[in-house]
């Protein structure tokens, strides 16, 4: 049975993954920040903002999170996160240009007919992107567009 996304992303979901998500973000971003120091970061599918909070800890000052309207603003991991509710099934342009755009484990929730628009939105937001999505056969709640990496590479071209 398919759940509405807002039902899936409950307190228990975020509480179960918060610490590991932040640790992963910290490790990946430490490597990036050794070579590139973005001051402004946008996260498309930010949840409560683990990747943004990790970016802040490493020196980013502008943090903008985009996700569904189910995200409770008072539970974001940093008070500095500007949050914009968004439906990734719509064609939406980001408010501004950022130094870094992030979208990790989100694109598999976007229908195939909207996938190119989703990638275009991320690429319009920043010239430097961190991206990852569930691979084919990974499985997961509401994964409607699991694809091999080559599919996403073609979208980024």
PDB file of C-alpha atoms in Angstrom:
ATOM      1  CA  UNK A   1       0.000   0.000   0.000  1.00  0.00           C
ATOM      2  CA  UNK A   2       1.385   3.376  -1.017  1.00  0.00           C
ATOM      3  CA  UNK A   3       1.496   5.971   1.748  1.00  0.00           C
ATOM      4  CA  UNK A   4       1.235   9.671   1.189  1.00  0.00           C
ATOM      5  CA  UNK A   5       4.728  11.103   1.583  1.00  0.00           C
ATOM      6  CA  UNK A   6       3.699  13.202   4.581  1.00  0.00           C
ATOM      7  CA  UNK A   7       2.592  10.030   6.393  1.00  0.00           C
ATOM      8  CA  UNK A   8       5.961   8.383   5.758  1.00  0.00           C
ATOM      9  CA  UNK A   9       8.079  11.293   7.008  1.00  0.00           C
ATOM     10  CA  UNK A  10       6.918  11.249  10.613  1.00  0.00           C
ATOM     11  CA  UNK A  11       8.766  11.999  13.850  1.00  0.00           C
ATOM     12  CA  UNK A  12       9.703   8.331  14.160  1.00  0.00           C
ATOM     13  CA  UNK A  13      11.191   8.338  10.646  1.00  0.00           C
ATOM     14  CA  UNK A  14      13.321  11.425  11.278  1.00  0.00           C
ATOM     15  CA  UNK A  15      14.296  10.310  14.780  1.00  0.00           C
ATOM     16  CA  UNK A  16      15.464   6.974  13.363  1.00  0.00           C
ATOM     17  CA  UNK A  17      17.728   8.446  10.729  1.00  0.00           C
ATOM     18  CA  UNK A  18      18.782  11.856  12.037  1.00  0.00           C
ATOM     19  CA  UNK A  19      22.110  10.958  13.612  1.00  0.00           C
ATOM     20  CA  UNK A  20      23.315   8.731  10.751  1.00  0.00           C
ATOM     21  CA  UNK A  21      22.195  11.251   8.140  1.00  0.00           C
ATOM     22  CA  UNK A  22      24.134  14.040   9.844  1.00  0.00           C
ATOM     23  CA  UNK A  23      27.251  11.830  10.212  1.00  0.00           C
ATOM     24  CA  UNK A  24      27.125  10.878   6.516  1.00  0.00           C
ATOM     25  CA  UNK A  25      26.654  14.492   5.481  1.00  0.00           C
ATOM     26  CA  UNK A  26      29.544  15.580   7.676  1.00  0.00           C
ATOM     27  CA  UNK A  27      31.919  12.988   6.170  1.00  0.00           C
ATOM     28  CA  UNK A  28      31.028  13.765   2.550  1.00  0.00           C
ATOM     29  CA  UNK A  29      30.996  17.521   3.023  1.00  0.00           C
ATOM     30  CA  UNK A  30      34.330  17.551   4.900  1.00  0.00           C
ATOM     31  CA  UNK A  31      35.952  16.176   1.741  1.00  0.00           C
ATOM     32  CA  UNK A  32      34.213  18.736  -0.484  1.00  0.00           C
ATOM     33  CA  UNK A  33      34.951  21.652   1.852  1.00  0.00           C
ATOM     34  CA  UNK A  34      38.666  20.793   1.706  1.00  0.00           C
ATOM     35  CA  UNK A  35      38.599  21.855  -1.959  1.00  0.00           C
ATOM     36  CA  UNK A  36      35.525  24.046  -2.340  1.00  0.00           C
ATOM     37  CA  UNK A  37      34.012  26.238   0.350  1.00  0.00           C
ATOM     38  CA  UNK A  38      30.430  27.099  -0.539  1.00  0.00           C
ATOM     39  CA  UNK A  39      28.901  29.958   1.400  1.00  0.00           C
ATOM     40  CA  UNK A  40      25.352  29.265   0.207  1.00  0.00           C
ATOM     41  CA  UNK A  41      23.822  25.789   0.080  1.00  0.00           C
ATOM     42  CA  UNK A  42      20.418  24.563  -1.086  1.00  0.00           C
ATOM     43  CA  UNK A  43      19.105  21.072  -0.332  1.00  0.00           C
ATOM     44  CA  UNK A  44      16.288  19.710  -2.485  1.00  0.00           C
ATOM     45  CA  UNK A  45      14.494  17.156  -0.342  1.00  0.00           C
ATOM     46  CA  UNK A  46      16.136  18.449   2.813  1.00  0.00           C
ATOM     47  CA  UNK A  47      13.917  16.750   5.388  1.00  0.00           C
ATOM     48  CA  UNK A  48      14.867  18.364   8.664  1.00  0.00           C
ATOM     49  CA  UNK A  49      18.120  19.673   7.219  1.00  0.00           C
ATOM     50  CA  UNK A  50      20.934  17.305   8.220  1.00  0.00           C
ATOM     51  CA  UNK A  51      23.021  18.163   5.143  1.00  0.00           C
ATOM     52  CA  UNK A  52      22.370  21.870   5.643  1.00  0.00           C
ATOM     53  CA  UNK A  53      23.305  21.703   9.328  1.00  0.00           C
ATOM     54  CA  UNK A  54      26.522  19.879   8.417  1.00  0.00           C
ATOM     55  CA  UNK A  55      27.241  22.576   5.800  1.00  0.00           C
ATOM     56  CA  UNK A  56      26.721  25.240   8.442  1.00  0.00           C
ATOM     57  CA  UNK A  57      29.136  23.513  10.809  1.00  0.00           C
ATOM     58  CA  UNK A  58      31.741  23.594   8.024  1.00  0.00           C
ATOM     59  CA  UNK A  59      31.269  27.307   7.332  1.00  0.00           C
ATOM     60  CA  UNK A  60      28.299  27.839   4.993  1.00  0.00           C
ATOM     61  CA  UNK A  61      26.223  30.822   6.038  1.00  0.00           C
ATOM     62  CA  UNK A  62      23.179  30.707   3.737  1.00  0.00           C
ATOM     63  CA  UNK A  63      21.138  27.512   4.107  1.00  0.00           C
ATOM     64  CA  UNK A  64      17.983  26.929   2.088  1.00  0.00           C
ATOM     65  CA  UNK A  65      15.943  23.749   2.315  1.00  0.00           C
ATOM     66  CA  UNK A  66      13.219  22.664  -0.089  1.00  0.00           C
ATOM     67  CA  UNK A  67      10.869  19.806   0.783  1.00  0.00           C
ATOM     68  CA  UNK A  68       7.232  18.873   1.232  1.00  0.00           C
ATOM     69  CA  UNK A  69       4.841  20.837   3.389  1.00  0.00           C
ATOM     70  CA  UNK A  70       4.920  18.052   5.997  1.00  0.00           C
ATOM     71  CA  UNK A  71       8.300  19.236   7.314  1.00  0.00           C
ATOM     72  CA  UNK A  72       7.784  20.980  10.635  1.00  0.00           C
ATOM     73  CA  UNK A  73       9.841  24.173  10.590  1.00  0.00           C
ATOM     74  CA  UNK A  74      10.342  24.192  14.346  1.00  0.00           C
ATOM     75  CA  UNK A  75      12.111  20.808  14.067  1.00  0.00           C
ATOM     76  CA  UNK A  76      14.723  21.855  11.501  1.00  0.00           C
ATOM     77  CA  UNK A  77      18.273  21.046  12.659  1.00  0.00           C
ATOM     78  CA  UNK A  78      19.407  24.678  12.405  1.00  0.00           C
ATOM     79  CA  UNK A  79      17.643  27.951  13.080  1.00  0.00           C
ATOM     80  CA  UNK A  80      19.510  29.404  10.078  1.00  0.00           C
ATOM     81  CA  UNK A  81      17.717  27.160   7.553  1.00  0.00           C
ATOM     82  CA  UNK A  82      15.324  29.035   5.317  1.00  0.00           C
ATOM     83  CA  UNK A  83      12.624  26.516   4.416  1.00  0.00           C
ATOM     84  CA  UNK A  84      10.412  26.541   1.334  1.00  0.00           C
ATOM     85  CA  UNK A  85       7.680  23.924   0.935  1.00  0.00           C
ATOM     86  CA  UNK A  86       7.675  22.515  -2.576  1.00  0.00           C
ATOM     87  CA  UNK A  87       6.088  19.774  -4.650  1.00  0.00           C
ATOM     88  CA  UNK A  88       8.803  18.349  -6.890  1.00  0.00           C
ATOM     89  CA  UNK A  89       6.152  17.147  -9.324  1.00  0.00           C
ATOM     90  CA  UNK A  90       5.663  20.788 -10.312  1.00  0.00           C
ATOM     91  CA  UNK A  91       8.029  22.822 -12.443  1.00  0.00           C
ATOM     92  CA  UNK A  92       9.583  25.185  -9.932  1.00  0.00           C
ATOM     93  CA  UNK A  93      12.565  27.458 -10.293  1.00  0.00           C
ATOM     94  CA  UNK A  94      14.744  28.067  -7.237  1.00  0.00           C
ATOM     95  CA  UNK A  95      14.525  31.488  -5.649  1.00  0.00           C
ATOM     96  CA  UNK A  96      18.194  32.278  -6.136  1.00  0.00           C
ATOM     97  CA  UNK A  97      21.538  30.879  -7.252  1.00  0.00           C
ATOM     98  CA  UNK A  98      23.590  28.998  -4.651  1.00  0.00           C
ATOM     99  CA  UNK A  99      27.208  27.881  -4.419  1.00  0.00           C
ATOM    100  CA  UNK A 100      26.143  24.260  -3.827  1.00  0.00           C
ATOM    101  CA  UNK A 101      22.971  22.264  -4.474  1.00  0.00           C
ATOM    102  CA  UNK A 102      22.339  18.947  -2.739  1.00  0.00           C
ATOM    103  CA  UNK A 103      19.761  16.261  -3.459  1.00  0.00           C
ATOM    104  CA  UNK A 104      20.353  12.881  -1.874  1.00  0.00           C
ATOM    105  CA  UNK A 105      17.850  10.011  -1.863  1.00  0.00           C
ATOM    106  CA  UNK A 106      15.018  12.156  -3.255  1.00  0.00           C
ATOM    107  CA  UNK A 107      14.840  11.749  -7.042  1.00  0.00           C
ATOM    108  CA  UNK A 108      13.440   8.215  -6.784  1.00  0.00           C
ATOM    109  CA  UNK A 109      10.306   9.810  -5.314  1.00  0.00           C
ATOM    110  CA  UNK A 110       9.804  11.985  -8.412  1.00  0.00           C
ATOM    111  CA  UNK A 111       7.816  10.477 -11.268  1.00  0.00           C
ATOM    112  CA  UNK A 112       9.748   9.607 -14.407  1.00  0.00           C
ATOM    113  CA  UNK A 113       7.892  12.191 -16.485  1.00  0.00           C
ATOM    114  CA  UNK A 114       9.035  14.932 -14.053  1.00  0.00           C
ATOM    115  CA  UNK A 115      12.596  13.668 -13.500  1.00  0.00           C
ATOM    116  CA  UNK A 116      14.179  15.911 -16.127  1.00  0.00           C
ATOM    117  CA  UNK A 117      12.443  18.985 -14.695  1.00  0.00           C
ATOM    118  CA  UNK A 118      13.691  18.010 -11.229  1.00  0.00           C
ATOM    119  CA  UNK A 119      17.299  17.746 -12.430  1.00  0.00           C
ATOM    120  CA  UNK A 120      16.956  21.011 -14.398  1.00  0.00           C
ATOM    121  CA  UNK A 121      15.795  22.740 -11.203  1.00  0.00           C
ATOM    122  CA  UNK A 122      18.814  21.461  -9.254  1.00  0.00           C
ATOM    123  CA  UNK A 123      21.239  22.461 -12.011  1.00  0.00           C
ATOM    124  CA  UNK A 124      19.671  25.930 -12.256  1.00  0.00           C
ATOM    125  CA  UNK A 125      20.261  26.362  -8.522  1.00  0.00           C
ATOM    126  CA  UNK A 126      24.041  25.787  -8.550  1.00  0.00           C
ATOM    127  CA  UNK A 127      26.974  24.901 -10.742  1.00  0.00           C
ATOM    128  CA  UNK A 128      28.239  22.420  -8.118  1.00  0.00           C
ATOM    129  CA  UNK A 129      25.861  19.585  -7.208  1.00  0.00           C
ATOM    130  CA  UNK A 130      25.912  16.639  -4.823  1.00  0.00           C
ATOM    131  CA  UNK A 131      23.370  14.113  -6.071  1.00  0.00           C
ATOM    132  CA  UNK A 132      22.381  10.560  -5.304  1.00  0.00           C
ATOM    133  CA  UNK A 133      19.229   8.534  -5.842  1.00  0.00           C
ATOM    134  CA  UNK A 134      18.060   5.018  -5.113  1.00  0.00           C
ATOM    135  CA  UNK A 135      19.251   2.532  -7.717  1.00  0.00           C
ATOM    136  CA  UNK A 136      17.033   0.059  -9.535  1.00  0.00           C
ATOM    137  CA  UNK A 137      15.857  -2.780  -7.302  1.00  0.00           C
ATOM    138  CA  UNK A 138      16.895  -0.982  -4.094  1.00  0.00           C
ATOM    139  CA  UNK A 139      13.317  -0.850  -2.885  1.00  0.00           C
ATOM    140  CA  UNK A 140      11.836   1.583  -0.438  1.00  0.00           C
ATOM    141  CA  UNK A 141       8.707   3.427   0.537  1.00  0.00           C
ATOM    142  CA  UNK A 142       7.187   5.408  -2.353  1.00  0.00           C
ATOM    143  CA  UNK A 143      10.132   4.757  -4.676  1.00  0.00           C
ATOM    144  CA  UNK A 144       8.345   5.358  -7.958  1.00  0.00           C
ATOM    145  CA  UNK A 145      11.408   6.048 -10.098  1.00  0.00           C
ATOM    146  CA  UNK A 146      14.372   3.897  -9.123  1.00  0.00           C
ATOM    147  CA  UNK A 147      16.916   4.066 -11.931  1.00  0.00           C
ATOM    148  CA  UNK A 148      20.472   3.014 -12.676  1.00  0.00           C
ATOM    149  CA  UNK A 149      23.074   5.754 -12.344  1.00  0.00           C
ATOM    150  CA  UNK A 150      23.402   6.070 -16.124  1.00  0.00           C
ATOM    151  CA  UNK A 151      19.787   7.274 -16.293  1.00  0.00           C
ATOM    152  CA  UNK A 152      20.597  10.187 -13.987  1.00  0.00           C
ATOM    153  CA  UNK A 153      23.897  10.912 -15.753  1.00  0.00           C
ATOM    154  CA  UNK A 154      21.923  11.328 -18.983  1.00  0.00           C
ATOM    155  CA  UNK A 155      19.515  13.723 -17.251  1.00  0.00           C
ATOM    156  CA  UNK A 156      22.435  15.834 -16.030  1.00  0.00           C
ATOM    157  CA  UNK A 157      23.893  16.031 -19.553  1.00  0.00           C
TER     158      UNK A 157
END
